[in-house]
Tab-separated table of C-alpha atoms in Angstrom:
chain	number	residue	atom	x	y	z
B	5	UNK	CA	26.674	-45.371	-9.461
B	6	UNK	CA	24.580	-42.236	-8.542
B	7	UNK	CA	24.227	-41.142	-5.014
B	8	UNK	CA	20.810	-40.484	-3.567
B	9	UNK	CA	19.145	-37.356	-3.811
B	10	UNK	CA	19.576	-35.435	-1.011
B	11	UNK	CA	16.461	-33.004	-0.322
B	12	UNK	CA	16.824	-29.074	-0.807
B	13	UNK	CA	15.956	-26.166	0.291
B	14	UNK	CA	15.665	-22.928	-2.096
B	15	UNK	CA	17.890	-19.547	-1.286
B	16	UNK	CA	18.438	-16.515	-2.069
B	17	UNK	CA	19.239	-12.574	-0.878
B	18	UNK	CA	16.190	-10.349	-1.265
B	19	UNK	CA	17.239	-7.455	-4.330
B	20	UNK	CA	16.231	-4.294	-1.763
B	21	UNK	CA	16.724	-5.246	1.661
B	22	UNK	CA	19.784	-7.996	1.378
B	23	UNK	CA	18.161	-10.434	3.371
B	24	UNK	CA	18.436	-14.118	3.211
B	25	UNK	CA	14.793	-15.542	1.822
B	26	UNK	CA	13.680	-19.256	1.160
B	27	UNK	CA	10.728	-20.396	-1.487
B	28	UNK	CA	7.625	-21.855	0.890
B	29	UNK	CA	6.019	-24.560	-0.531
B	30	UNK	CA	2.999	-22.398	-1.946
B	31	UNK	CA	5.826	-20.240	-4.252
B	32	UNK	CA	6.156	-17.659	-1.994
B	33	UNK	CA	9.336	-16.147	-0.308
B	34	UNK	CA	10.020	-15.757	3.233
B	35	UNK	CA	12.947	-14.864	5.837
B	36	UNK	CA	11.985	-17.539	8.052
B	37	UNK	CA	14.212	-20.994	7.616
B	38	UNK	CA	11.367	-22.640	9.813
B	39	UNK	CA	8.415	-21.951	6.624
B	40	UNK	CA	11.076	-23.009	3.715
B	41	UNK	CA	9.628	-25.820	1.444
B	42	UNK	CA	12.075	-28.908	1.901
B	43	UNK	CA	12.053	-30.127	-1.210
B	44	UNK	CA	12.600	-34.057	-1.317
B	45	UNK	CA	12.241	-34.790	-5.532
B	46	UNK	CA	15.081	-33.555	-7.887
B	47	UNK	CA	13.051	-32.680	-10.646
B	48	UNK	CA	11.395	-30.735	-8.796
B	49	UNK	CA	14.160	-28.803	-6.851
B	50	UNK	CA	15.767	-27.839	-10.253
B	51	UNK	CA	12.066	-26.704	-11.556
B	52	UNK	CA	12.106	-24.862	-8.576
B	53	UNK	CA	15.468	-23.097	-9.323
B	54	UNK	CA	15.021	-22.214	-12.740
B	55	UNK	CA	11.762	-20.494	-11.720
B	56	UNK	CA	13.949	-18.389	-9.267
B	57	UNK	CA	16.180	-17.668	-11.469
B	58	UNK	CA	13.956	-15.446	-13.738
B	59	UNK	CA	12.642	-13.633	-10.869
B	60	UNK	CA	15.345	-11.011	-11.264
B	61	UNK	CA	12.728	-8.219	-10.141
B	62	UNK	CA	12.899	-9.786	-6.460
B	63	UNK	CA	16.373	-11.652	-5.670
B	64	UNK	CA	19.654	-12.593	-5.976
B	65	UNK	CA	21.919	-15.362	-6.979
B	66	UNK	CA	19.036	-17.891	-5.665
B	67	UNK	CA	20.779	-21.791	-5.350
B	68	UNK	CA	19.639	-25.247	-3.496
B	69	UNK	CA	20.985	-25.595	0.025
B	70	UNK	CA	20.705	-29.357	0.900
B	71	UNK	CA	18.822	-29.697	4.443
B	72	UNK	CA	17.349	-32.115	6.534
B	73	UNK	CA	14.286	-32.004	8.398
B	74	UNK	CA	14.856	-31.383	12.214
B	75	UNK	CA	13.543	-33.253	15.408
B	76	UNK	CA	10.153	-30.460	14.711
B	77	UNK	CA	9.863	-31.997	11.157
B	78	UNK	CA	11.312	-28.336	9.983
B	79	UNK	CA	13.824	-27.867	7.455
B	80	UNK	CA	17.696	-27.242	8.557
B	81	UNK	CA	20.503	-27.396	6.523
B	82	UNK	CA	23.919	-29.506	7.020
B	83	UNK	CA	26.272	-26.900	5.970
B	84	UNK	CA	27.491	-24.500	9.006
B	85	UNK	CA	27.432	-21.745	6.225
B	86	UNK	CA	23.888	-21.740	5.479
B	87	UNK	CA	23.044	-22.084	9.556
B	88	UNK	CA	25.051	-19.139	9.891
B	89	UNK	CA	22.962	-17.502	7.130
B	90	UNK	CA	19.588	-18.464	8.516
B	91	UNK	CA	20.892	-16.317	11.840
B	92	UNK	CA	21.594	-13.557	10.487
B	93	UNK	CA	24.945	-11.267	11.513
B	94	UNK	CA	26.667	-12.499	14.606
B	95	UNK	CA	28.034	-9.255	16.306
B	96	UNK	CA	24.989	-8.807	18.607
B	97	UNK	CA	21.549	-10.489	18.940
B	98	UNK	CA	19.150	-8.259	17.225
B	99	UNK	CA	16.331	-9.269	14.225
B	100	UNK	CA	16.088	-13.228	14.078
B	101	UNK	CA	18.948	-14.045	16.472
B	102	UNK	CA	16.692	-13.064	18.900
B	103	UNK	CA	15.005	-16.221	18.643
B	104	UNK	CA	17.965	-18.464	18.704
């Protein structure tokens, strides 16, 4: 028996700047968890990945995080690694831990 698709969110580390990006829903890449594209179909997810993965020229090592959708209907994901991603470095609040 399968389990239920669980629905995604698309990752990666920008190639020139190192930081962590997600794929928006219109293709495009951002550094805000909030705008991600929470992906809810599998075929669709892995589409999504192997698209990523030829776009060599602007990331690194993308992958599918899985996520849920938060009391503001925006994506979050269930893993304490990826949270800790999405805020950035920890040793002081500067860049987006400023809004956490």
């Amino acid at each position: 028996m399968s389990r239920p698709f669980v629905p995604k969110v698309l990752t990666a580390s920008h190639l020139l700047e190192g930081d962590v990006i997600y794929l928006t829903s219109r293709g495009e890449w951002t550094r805000d968890l909030c705008k991600a594209w929470l992906i809810d179909d599998e075929v669709e997810a892995n589409s999504a990945l192997e698209n990523a993965q030829r776009q060599q020229h602007k990331l690194v090592e993308p992958y599918l995080v899985d996520a849920v959708s938060d009391a503001r209907k925006r994506p979050a994901p269930t893993h304490f690694r990826e949270a800790f991603r999405a805020r950035g470095p920890s040793n002081y609040k500067h860049g987006k831990q400023e809004h956490y």
